[in-house]
Short mmCIF file of C-alpha atoms (C1' of nucleotides) in Angstrom, two decimals:
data_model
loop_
_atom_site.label_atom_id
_atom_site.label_comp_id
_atom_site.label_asym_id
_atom_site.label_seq_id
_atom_site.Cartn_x
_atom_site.Cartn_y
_atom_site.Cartn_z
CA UNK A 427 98.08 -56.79 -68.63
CA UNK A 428 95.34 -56.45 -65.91
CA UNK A 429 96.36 -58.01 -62.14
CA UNK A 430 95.61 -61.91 -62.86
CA UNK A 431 93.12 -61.80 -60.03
CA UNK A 432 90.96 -59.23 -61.24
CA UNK A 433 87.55 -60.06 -62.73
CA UNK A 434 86.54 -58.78 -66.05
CA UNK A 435 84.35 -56.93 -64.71
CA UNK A 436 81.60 -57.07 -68.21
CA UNK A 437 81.57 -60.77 -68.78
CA UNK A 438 79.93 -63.25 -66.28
CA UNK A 439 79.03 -66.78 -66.14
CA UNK A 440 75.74 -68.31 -65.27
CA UNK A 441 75.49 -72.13 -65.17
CA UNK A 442 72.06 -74.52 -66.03
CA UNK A 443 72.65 -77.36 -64.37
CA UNK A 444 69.42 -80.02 -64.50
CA UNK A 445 68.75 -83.19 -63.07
CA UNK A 446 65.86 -85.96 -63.09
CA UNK A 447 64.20 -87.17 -60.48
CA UNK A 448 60.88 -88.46 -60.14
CA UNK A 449 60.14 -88.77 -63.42
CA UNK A 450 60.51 -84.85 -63.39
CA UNK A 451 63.25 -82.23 -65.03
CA UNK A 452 65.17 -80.18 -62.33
CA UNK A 453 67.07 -77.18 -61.79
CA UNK A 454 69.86 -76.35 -59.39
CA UNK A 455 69.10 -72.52 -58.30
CA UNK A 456 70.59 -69.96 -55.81
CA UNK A 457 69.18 -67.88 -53.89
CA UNK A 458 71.73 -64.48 -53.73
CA UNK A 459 72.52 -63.49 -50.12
CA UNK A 460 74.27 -59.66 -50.74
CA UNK A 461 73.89 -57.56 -54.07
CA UNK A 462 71.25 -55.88 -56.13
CA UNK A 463 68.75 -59.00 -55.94
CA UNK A 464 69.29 -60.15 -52.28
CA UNK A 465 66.90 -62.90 -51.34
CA UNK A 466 66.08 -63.85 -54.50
CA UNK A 467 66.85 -67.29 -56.41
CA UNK A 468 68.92 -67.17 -59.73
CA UNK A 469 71.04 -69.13 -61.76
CA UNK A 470 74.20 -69.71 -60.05
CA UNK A 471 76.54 -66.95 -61.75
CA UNK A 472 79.59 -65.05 -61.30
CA UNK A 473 82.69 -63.28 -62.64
CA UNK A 474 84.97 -64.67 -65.19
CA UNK A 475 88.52 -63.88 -63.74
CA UNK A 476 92.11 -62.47 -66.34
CA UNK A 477 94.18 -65.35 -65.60
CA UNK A 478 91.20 -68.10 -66.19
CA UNK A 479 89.55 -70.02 -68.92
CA UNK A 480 85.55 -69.84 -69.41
CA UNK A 481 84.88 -73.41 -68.48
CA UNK A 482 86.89 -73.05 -65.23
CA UNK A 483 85.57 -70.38 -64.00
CA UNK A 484 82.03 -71.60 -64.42
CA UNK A 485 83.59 -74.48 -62.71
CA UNK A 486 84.83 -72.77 -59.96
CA UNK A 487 81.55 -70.58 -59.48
CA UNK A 488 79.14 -73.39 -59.46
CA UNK A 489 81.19 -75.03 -56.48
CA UNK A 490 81.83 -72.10 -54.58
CA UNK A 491 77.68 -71.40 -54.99
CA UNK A 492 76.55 -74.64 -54.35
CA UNK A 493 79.13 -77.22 -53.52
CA UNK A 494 78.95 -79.06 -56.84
CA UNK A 495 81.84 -79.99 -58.03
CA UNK A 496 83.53 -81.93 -60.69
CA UNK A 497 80.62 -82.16 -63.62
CA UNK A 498 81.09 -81.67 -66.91
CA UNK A 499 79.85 -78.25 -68.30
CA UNK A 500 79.14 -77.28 -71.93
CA UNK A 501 78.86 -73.84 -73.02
CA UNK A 502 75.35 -72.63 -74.07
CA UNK A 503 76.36 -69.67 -75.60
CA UNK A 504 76.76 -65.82 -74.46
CA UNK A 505 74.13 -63.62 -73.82
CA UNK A 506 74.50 -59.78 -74.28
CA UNK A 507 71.44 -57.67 -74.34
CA UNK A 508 72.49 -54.17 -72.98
CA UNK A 509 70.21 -53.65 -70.71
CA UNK A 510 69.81 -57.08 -69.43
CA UNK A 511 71.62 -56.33 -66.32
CA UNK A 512 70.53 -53.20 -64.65
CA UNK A 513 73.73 -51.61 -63.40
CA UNK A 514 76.01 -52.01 -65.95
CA UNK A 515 77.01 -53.78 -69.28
CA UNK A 516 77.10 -57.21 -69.06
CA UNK A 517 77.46 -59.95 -71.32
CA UNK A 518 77.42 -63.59 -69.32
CA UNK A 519 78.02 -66.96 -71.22
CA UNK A 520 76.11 -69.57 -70.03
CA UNK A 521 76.89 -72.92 -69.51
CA UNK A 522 75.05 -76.13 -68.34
CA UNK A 523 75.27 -79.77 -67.72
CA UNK A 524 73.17 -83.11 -67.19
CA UNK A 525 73.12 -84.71 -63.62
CA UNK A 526 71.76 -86.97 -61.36
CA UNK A 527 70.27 -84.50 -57.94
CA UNK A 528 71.07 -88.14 -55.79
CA UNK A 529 74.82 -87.60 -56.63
CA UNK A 530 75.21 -84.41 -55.16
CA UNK A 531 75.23 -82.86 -51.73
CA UNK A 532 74.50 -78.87 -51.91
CA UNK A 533 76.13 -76.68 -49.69
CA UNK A 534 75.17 -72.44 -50.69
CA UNK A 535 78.57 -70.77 -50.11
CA UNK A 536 79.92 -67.79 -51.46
CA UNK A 537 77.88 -64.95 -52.00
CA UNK A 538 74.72 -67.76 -51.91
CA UNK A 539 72.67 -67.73 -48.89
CA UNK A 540 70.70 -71.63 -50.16
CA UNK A 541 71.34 -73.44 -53.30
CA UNK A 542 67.89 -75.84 -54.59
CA UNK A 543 66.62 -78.09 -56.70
CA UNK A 544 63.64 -76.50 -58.57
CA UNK A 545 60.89 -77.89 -60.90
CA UNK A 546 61.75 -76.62 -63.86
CA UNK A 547 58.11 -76.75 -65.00
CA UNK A 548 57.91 -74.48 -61.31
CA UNK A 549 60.73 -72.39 -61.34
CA UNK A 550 60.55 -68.72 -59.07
CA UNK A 551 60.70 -65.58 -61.18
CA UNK A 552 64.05 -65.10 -61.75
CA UNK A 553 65.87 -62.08 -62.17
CA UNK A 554 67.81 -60.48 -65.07
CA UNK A 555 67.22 -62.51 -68.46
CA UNK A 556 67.69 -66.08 -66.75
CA UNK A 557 64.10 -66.65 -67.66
CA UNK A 558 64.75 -66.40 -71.26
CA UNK A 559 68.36 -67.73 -70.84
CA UNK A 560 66.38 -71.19 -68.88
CA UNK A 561 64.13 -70.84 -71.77
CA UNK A 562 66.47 -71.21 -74.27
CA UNK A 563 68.36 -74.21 -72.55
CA UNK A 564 65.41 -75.89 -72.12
CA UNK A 565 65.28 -76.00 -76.24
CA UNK A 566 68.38 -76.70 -76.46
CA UNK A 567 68.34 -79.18 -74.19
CA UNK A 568 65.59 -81.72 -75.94
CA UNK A 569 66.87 -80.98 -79.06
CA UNK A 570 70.04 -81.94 -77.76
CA UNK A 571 68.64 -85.25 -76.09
CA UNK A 572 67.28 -86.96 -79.33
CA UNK A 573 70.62 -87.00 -80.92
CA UNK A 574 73.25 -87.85 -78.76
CA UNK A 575 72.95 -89.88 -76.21
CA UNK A 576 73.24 -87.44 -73.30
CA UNK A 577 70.19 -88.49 -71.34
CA UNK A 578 72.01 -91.63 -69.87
CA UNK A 579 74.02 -88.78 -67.51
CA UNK A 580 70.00 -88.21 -65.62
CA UNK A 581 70.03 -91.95 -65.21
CA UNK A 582 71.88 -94.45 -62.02
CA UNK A 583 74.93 -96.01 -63.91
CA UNK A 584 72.69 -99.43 -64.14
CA UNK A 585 69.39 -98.61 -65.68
CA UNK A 586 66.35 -100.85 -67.04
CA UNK A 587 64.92 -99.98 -69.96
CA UNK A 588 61.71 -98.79 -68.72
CA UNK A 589 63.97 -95.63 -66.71
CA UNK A 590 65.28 -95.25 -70.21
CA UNK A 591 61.87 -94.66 -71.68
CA UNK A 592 60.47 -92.70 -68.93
CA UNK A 593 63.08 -90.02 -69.16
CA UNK A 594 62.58 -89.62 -72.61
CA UNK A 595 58.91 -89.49 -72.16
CA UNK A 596 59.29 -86.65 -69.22
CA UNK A 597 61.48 -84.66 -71.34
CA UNK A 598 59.59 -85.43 -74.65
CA UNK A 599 56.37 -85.04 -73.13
CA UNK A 600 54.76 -88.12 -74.85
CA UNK A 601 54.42 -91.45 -74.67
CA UNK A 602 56.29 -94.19 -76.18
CA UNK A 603 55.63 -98.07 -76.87
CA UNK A 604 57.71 -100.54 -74.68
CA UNK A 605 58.33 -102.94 -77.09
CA UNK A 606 59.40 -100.73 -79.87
CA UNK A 607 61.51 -98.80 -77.66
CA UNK A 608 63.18 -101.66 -76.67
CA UNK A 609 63.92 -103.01 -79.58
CA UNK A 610 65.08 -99.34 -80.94
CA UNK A 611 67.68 -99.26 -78.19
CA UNK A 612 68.63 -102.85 -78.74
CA UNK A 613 69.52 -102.77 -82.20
CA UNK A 614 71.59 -99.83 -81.43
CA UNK A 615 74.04 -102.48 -80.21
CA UNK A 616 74.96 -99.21 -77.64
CA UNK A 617 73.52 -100.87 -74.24
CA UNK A 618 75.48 -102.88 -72.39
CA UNK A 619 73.96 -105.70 -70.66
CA UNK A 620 74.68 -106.01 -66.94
CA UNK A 621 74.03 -110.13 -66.72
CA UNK A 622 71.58 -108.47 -63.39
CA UNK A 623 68.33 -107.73 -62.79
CA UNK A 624 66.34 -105.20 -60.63
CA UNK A 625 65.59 -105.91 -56.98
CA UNK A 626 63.74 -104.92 -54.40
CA UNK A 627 60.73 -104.32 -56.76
CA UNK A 628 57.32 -106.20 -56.58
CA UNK A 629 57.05 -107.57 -59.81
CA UNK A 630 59.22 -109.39 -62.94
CA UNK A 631 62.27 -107.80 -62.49
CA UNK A 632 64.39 -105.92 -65.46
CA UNK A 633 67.21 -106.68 -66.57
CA UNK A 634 69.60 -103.59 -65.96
CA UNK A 635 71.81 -102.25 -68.41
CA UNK A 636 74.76 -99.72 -68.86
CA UNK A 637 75.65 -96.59 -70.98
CA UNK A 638 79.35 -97.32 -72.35
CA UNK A 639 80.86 -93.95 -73.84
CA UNK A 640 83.73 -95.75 -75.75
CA UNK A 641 81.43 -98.00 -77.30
CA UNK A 642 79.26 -94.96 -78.95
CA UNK A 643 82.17 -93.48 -79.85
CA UNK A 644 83.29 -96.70 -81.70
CA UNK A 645 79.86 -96.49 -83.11
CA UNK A 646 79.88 -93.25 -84.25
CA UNK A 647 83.32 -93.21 -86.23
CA UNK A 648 81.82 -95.36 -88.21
CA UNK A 649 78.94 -93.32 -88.52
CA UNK A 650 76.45 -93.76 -86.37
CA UNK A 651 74.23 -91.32 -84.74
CA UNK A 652 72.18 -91.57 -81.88
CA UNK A 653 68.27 -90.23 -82.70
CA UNK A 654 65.57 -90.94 -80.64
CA UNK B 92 78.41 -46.59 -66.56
CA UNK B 93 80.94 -46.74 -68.73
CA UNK B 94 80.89 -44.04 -71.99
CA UNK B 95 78.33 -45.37 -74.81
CA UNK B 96 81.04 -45.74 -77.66
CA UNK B 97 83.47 -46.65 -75.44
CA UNK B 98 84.77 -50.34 -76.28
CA UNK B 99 84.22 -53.42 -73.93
CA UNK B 100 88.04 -54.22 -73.86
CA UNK B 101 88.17 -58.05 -72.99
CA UNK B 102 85.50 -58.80 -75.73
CA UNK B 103 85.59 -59.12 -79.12
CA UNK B 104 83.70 -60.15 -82.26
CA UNK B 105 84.42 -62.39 -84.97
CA UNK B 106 82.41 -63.08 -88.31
CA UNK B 107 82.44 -66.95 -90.52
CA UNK B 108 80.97 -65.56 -93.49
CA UNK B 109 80.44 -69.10 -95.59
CA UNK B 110 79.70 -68.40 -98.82
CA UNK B 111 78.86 -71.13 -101.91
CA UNK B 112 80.57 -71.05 -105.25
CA UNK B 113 80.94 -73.53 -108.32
CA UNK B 114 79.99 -76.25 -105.92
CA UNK B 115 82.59 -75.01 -102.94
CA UNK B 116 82.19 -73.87 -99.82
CA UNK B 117 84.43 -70.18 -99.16
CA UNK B 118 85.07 -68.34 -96.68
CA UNK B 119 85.44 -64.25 -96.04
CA UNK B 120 88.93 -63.11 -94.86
CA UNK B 121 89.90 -59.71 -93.98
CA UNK B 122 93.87 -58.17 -94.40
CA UNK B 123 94.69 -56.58 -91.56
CA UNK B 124 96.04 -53.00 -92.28
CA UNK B 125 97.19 -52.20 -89.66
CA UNK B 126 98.39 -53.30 -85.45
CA UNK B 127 100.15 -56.28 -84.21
CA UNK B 128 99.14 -58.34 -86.84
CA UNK B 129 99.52 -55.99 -90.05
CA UNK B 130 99.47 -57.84 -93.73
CA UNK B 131 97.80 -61.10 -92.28
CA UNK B 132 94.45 -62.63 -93.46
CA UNK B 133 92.07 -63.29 -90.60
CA UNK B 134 88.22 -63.43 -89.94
CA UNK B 135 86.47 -60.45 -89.85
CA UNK B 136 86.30 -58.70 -86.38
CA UNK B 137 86.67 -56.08 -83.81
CA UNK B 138 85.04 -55.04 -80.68
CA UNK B 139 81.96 -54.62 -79.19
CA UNK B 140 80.77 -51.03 -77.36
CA UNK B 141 78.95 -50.78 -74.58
CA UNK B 142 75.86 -49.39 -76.17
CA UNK B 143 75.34 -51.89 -78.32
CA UNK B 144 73.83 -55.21 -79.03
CA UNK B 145 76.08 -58.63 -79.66
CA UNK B 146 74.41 -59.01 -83.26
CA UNK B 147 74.68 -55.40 -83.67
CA UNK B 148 77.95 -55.33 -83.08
CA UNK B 149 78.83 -57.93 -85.25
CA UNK B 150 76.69 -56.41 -88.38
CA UNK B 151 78.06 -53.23 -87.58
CA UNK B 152 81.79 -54.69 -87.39
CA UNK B 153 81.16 -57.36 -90.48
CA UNK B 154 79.85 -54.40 -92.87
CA UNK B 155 82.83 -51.68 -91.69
CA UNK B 156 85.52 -54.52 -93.11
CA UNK B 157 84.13 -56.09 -95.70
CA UNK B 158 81.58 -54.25 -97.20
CA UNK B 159 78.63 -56.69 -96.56
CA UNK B 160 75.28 -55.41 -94.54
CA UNK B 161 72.49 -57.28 -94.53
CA UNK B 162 72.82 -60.34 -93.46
CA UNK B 163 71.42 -62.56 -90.91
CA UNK B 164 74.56 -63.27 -88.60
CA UNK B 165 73.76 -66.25 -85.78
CA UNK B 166 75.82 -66.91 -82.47
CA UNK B 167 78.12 -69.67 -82.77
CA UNK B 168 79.58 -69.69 -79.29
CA UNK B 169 82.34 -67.66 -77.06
CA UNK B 170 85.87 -68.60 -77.28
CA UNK B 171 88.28 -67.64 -74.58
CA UNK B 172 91.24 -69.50 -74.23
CA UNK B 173 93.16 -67.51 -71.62
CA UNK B 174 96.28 -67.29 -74.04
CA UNK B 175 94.21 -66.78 -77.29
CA UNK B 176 95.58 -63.09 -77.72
CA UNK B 177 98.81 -62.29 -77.18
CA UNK B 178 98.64 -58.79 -75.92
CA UNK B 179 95.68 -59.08 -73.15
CA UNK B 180 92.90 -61.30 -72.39
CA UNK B 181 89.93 -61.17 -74.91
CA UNK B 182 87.06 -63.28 -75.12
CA UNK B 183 85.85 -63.00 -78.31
CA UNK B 184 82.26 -64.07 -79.79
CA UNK B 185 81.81 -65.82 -82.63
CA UNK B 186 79.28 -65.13 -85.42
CA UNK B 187 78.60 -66.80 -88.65
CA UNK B 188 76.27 -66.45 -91.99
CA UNK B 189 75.70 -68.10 -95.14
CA UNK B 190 75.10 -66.36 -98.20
CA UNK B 191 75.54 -66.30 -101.50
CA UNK B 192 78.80 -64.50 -102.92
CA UNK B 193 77.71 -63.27 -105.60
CA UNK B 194 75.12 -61.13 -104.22
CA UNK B 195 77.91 -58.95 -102.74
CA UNK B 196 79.86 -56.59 -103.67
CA UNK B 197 83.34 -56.55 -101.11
CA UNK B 198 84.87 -53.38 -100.17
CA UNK B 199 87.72 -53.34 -97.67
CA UNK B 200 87.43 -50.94 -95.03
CA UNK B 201 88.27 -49.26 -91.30
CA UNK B 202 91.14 -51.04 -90.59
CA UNK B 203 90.69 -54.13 -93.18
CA UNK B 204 93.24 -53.33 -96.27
CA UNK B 205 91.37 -56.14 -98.07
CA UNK B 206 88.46 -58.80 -98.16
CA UNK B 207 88.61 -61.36 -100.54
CA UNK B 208 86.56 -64.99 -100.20
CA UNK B 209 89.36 -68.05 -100.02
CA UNK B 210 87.99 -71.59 -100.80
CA UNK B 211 87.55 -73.24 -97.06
CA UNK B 212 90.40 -76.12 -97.81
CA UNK B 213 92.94 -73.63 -99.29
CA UNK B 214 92.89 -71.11 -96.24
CA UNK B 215 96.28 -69.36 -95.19
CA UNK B 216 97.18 -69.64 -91.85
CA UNK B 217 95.37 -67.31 -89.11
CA UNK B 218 96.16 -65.96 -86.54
CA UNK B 219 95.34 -66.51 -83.08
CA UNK B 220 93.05 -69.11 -82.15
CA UNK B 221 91.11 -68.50 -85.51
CA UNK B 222 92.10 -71.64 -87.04
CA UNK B 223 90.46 -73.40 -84.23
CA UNK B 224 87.33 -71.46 -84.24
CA UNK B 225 86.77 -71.90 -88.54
CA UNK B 226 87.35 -75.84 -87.60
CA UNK B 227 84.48 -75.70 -84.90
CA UNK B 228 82.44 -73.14 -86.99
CA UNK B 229 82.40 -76.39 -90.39
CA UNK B 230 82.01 -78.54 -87.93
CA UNK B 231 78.67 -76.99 -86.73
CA UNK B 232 77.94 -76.32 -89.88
CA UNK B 233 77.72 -79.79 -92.01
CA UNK B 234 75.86 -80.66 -89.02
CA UNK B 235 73.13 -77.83 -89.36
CA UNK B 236 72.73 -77.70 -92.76
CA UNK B 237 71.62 -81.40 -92.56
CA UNK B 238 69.18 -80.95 -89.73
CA UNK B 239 67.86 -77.59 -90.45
CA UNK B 240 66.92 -76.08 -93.53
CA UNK B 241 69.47 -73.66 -93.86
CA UNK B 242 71.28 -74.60 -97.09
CA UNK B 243 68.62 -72.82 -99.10
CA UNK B 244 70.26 -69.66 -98.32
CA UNK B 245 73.20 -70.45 -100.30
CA UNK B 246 71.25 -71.05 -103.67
CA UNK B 247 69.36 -68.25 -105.87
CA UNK B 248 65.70 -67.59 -104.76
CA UNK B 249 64.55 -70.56 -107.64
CA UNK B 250 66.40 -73.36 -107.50
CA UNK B 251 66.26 -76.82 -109.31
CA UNK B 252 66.90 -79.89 -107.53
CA UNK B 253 69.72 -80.77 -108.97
CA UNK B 254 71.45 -77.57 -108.04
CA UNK B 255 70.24 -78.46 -104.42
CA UNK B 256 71.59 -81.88 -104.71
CA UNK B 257 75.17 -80.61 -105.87
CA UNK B 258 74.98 -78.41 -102.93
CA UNK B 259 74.57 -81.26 -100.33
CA UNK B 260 76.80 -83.16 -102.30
CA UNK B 261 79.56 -81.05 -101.86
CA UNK B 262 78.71 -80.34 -98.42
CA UNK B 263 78.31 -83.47 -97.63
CA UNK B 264 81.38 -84.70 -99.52
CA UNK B 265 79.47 -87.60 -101.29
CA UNK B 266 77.10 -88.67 -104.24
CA UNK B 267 73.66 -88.71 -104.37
CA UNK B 268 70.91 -91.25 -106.06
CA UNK B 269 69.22 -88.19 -108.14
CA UNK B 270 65.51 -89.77 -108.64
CA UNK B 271 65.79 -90.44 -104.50
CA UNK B 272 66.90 -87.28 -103.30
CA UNK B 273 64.25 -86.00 -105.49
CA UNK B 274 61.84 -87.99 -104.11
CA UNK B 275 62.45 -87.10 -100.31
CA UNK B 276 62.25 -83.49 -100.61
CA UNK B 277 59.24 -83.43 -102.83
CA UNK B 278 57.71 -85.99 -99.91
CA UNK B 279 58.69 -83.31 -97.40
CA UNK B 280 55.81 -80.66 -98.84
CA UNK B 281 58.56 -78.10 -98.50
CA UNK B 282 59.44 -76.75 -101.89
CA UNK B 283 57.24 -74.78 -103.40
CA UNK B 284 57.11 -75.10 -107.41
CA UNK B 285 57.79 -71.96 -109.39
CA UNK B 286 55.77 -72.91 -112.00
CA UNK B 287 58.89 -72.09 -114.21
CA UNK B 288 61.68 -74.26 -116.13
CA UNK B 289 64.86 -73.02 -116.38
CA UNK B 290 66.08 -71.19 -119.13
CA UNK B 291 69.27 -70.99 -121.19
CA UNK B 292 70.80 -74.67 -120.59
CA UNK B 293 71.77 -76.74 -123.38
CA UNK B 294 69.73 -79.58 -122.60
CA UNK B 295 66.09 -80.40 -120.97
CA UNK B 296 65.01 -77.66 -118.48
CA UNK B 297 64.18 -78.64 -114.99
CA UNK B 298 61.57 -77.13 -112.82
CA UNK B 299 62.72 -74.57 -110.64
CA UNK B 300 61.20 -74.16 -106.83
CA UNK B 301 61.64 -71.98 -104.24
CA UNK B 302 62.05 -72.63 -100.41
CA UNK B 303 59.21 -70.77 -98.01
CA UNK B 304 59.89 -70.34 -94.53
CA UNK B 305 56.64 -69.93 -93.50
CA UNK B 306 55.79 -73.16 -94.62
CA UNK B 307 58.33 -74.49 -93.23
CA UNK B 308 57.87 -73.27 -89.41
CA UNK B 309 54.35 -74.18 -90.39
CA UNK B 310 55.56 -77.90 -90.67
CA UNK B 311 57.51 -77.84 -88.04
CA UNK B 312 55.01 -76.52 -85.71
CA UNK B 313 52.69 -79.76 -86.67
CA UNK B 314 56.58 -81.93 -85.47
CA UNK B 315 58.15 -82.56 -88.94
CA UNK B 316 61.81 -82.04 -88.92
CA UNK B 317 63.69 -81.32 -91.81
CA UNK B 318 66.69 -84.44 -91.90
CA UNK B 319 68.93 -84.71 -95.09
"C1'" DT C 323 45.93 -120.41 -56.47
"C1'" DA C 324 44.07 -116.50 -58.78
"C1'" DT C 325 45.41 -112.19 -60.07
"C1'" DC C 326 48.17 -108.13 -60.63
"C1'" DT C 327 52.12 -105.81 -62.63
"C1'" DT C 328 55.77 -105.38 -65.48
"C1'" DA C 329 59.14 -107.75 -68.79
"C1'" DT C 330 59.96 -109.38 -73.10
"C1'" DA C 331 59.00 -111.80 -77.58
"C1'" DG C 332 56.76 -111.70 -81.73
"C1'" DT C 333 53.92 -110.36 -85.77
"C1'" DA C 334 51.92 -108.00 -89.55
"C1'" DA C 335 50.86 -103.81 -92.05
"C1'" DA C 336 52.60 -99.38 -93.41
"C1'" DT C 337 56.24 -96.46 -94.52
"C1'" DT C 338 60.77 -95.23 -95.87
"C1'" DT C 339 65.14 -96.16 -98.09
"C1'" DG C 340 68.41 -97.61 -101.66
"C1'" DA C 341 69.66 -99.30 -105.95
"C1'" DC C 342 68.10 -99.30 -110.37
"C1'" DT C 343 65.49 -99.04 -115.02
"C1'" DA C 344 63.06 -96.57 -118.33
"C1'" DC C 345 61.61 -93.08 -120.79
"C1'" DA C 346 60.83 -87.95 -121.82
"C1'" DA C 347 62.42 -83.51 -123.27
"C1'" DG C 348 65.18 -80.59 -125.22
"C1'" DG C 349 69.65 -79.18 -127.34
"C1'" DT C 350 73.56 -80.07 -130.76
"C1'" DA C 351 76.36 -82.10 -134.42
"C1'" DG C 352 76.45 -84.33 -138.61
"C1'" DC D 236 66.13 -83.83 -140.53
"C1'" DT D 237 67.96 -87.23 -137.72
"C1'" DA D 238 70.91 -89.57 -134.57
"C1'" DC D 239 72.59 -88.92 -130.18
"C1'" DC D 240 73.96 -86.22 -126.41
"C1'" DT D 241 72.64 -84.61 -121.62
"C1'" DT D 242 69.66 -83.95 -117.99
"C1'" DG D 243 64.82 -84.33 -116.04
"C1'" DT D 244 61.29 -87.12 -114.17
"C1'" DA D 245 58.53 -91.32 -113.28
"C1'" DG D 246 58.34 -95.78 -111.70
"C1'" DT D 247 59.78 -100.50 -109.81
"C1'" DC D 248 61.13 -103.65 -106.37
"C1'" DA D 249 63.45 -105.55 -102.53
"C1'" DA D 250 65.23 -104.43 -98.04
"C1'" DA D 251 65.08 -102.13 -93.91
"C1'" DT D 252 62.60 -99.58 -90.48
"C1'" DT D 253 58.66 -97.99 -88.00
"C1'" DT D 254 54.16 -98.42 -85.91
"C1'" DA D 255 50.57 -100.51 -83.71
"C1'" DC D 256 49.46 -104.27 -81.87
"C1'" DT D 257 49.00 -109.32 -79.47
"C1'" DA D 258 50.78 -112.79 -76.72
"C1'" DT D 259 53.19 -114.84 -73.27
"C1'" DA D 260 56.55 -115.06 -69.27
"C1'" DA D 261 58.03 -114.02 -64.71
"C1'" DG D 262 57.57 -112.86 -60.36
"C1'" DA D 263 55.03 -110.65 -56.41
"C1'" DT D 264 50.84 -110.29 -53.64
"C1'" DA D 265 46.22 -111.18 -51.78
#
DNA sequence: TATCTTATAGTAAATTTGACTACAAGGTAG
DNA sequence: CTACCTTGTAGTCAAATTTACTATAAGATA
């Protein structure tokens, strides 16, 4: 058995994490500051250690990068095309995960001279495959968002149901009619209401609602399923 | 660099070859013939080389045990539990395929000492974490084969609908209104009719169709989505 | 107070779904 | 040859859902 410490020194992690803001689709990059691609931005990756599991170690590399910490990552799934990293064989599983930017403070550690929010319609050109990897998360991802109800992570914990609509019309890309949005959502019986309503805003106020996990998984054993 | 043909040590491949029978699903085991776990059934797999491709590898690895080449194998996801091999850490990739069984021929080989199809719910017990792995694999499975149109694969080339309803029905574990299910997939513009009845049934011949991919990337191009 | 913006209710046509009925087209058994 | 199986295929009808709207309410602002 290899030293526990030692990395496996073919398999790497890289992680996707996104975030909305401003009606618009984020990603959290790094920019590298030793190694082959010094000074330029990437997904935050690294090396998969014996003695740990895949999800902790992507864990454990997005903090040390970027000072995120304690989000919940999926895996993507691995990507292995020999020559998609230029000095040696490497296969990296990718992971990602759904956020709100306004949550989280970066801090670039590590091996990462910055860690940023990015666009993700105005990304750098990244190095490696990440292009194709973001690509193929970015498929993922909306198919992903119109059936389960995993957009309510890129949202405050009290939302109205216009923030509702305009995330899914950002990461759609179309429009959508209020009223039959609404009443979409409403007969979902998955909304909680928050007996509140908006302030600070110059007009009618909304009321504001809340995403309840145990209640859509109530829903669901009897099932339900989420499409939007 | 490492030697071409040398193996990646801490990663590994292994195959879900689903196959459809007399209206039930199977699955492809290999025997092992030989190392730690000599005489016992498990999924197909082995380990990848530095030279080559994931989905190479796993043709390459699929068609040395069992026989079968030719398929089109599709990344499930990694699975690395640190403890999921008992003599050194292995991540291990998993690939899986639908087909139909009767269009192969098995024929054990390299270090398989058999390969025989077992019925899905009458499985013996596998080693490692493979049990875990075939439970994620059906799960991802029922829910692709109703959101994708995948489960043509697993019928001949013509097909009537009632052999496609059986299939759903048994992958679905539940009946079917015959003159509705009818109704929605001729509504979908996705079959194409043959043109031809059956032949050699003891009763009214149905129409047989066939399933074109082009058409259907065509369709889904233009936003449909195939839901069942 | 008029007017602007957004919230929310409602409505009516079109479409889809679900549960059924009816009949057609062959085969098979008497 | 005929009655009667079995399965294929068409059609009906009510219920539920979706889509495209209209209308009105509630505040905020000029």
């Amino acid at each position: 058995m290899k030293k526990a410490n030692t990395i496996i020194d073919a398999l790497s992690i890289d992680c996707l994490i996104f975030g909305f803001k401003n009606s618009e689709l984020d990603i959290l990059l790094v920019q590298h500051g030793e190694g082959i691609s010094k000074g330029k931005w990437a997904l935050p990756g690294g090396w998969i250690k014996y003695s740990e599991g895949m999800d902790e170690a992507a864990s454990r590399i997005l903090k040390a990068l970027t000072g995120v910490s304690n989000i919940y990552l999926e895996q993507l799934r691995a990507f292995g095309r020999v020559d998609r990293y230029p000095t040696k064989r490497v296969i990296t599983i990718a992971y990602y995960a759904l956020v709100k930017p306004e949550d989280y403070t970066l801090q670039a550690g590590f091996t990462a001279a910055d860690a940023k929010w990015f666009k993700v319609n105005d990304v750098p050109l990244l190095p490696y495959d990440h292009p194709s990897i973001l690509k193929q998360a970015l498929e993922y991802l909306k198919h992903k968002l119109r059936h389960e109800p995993i957009g309510f992570n890129l949202l405050p914990k009290k939302f109205t149901l216009l923030q509702l609509q305009e995330l899914y019309e950002a990461l759609l890309n179309k429009k959508l009619d209020k009223p039959n949005f609404r009443r979409k959502l409403m007969n979902m019986n998955l909304l909680v209401p928050c007996q509140e309503k908006q302030t600070d805003v110059s007009h009618r106020a909304a009321s504001l609602y809340r995403f309840d996990k145990k209640i859509y998984d109530k829903l669901a054993e009897r099932g339900f399923t989420f499409e939007l």
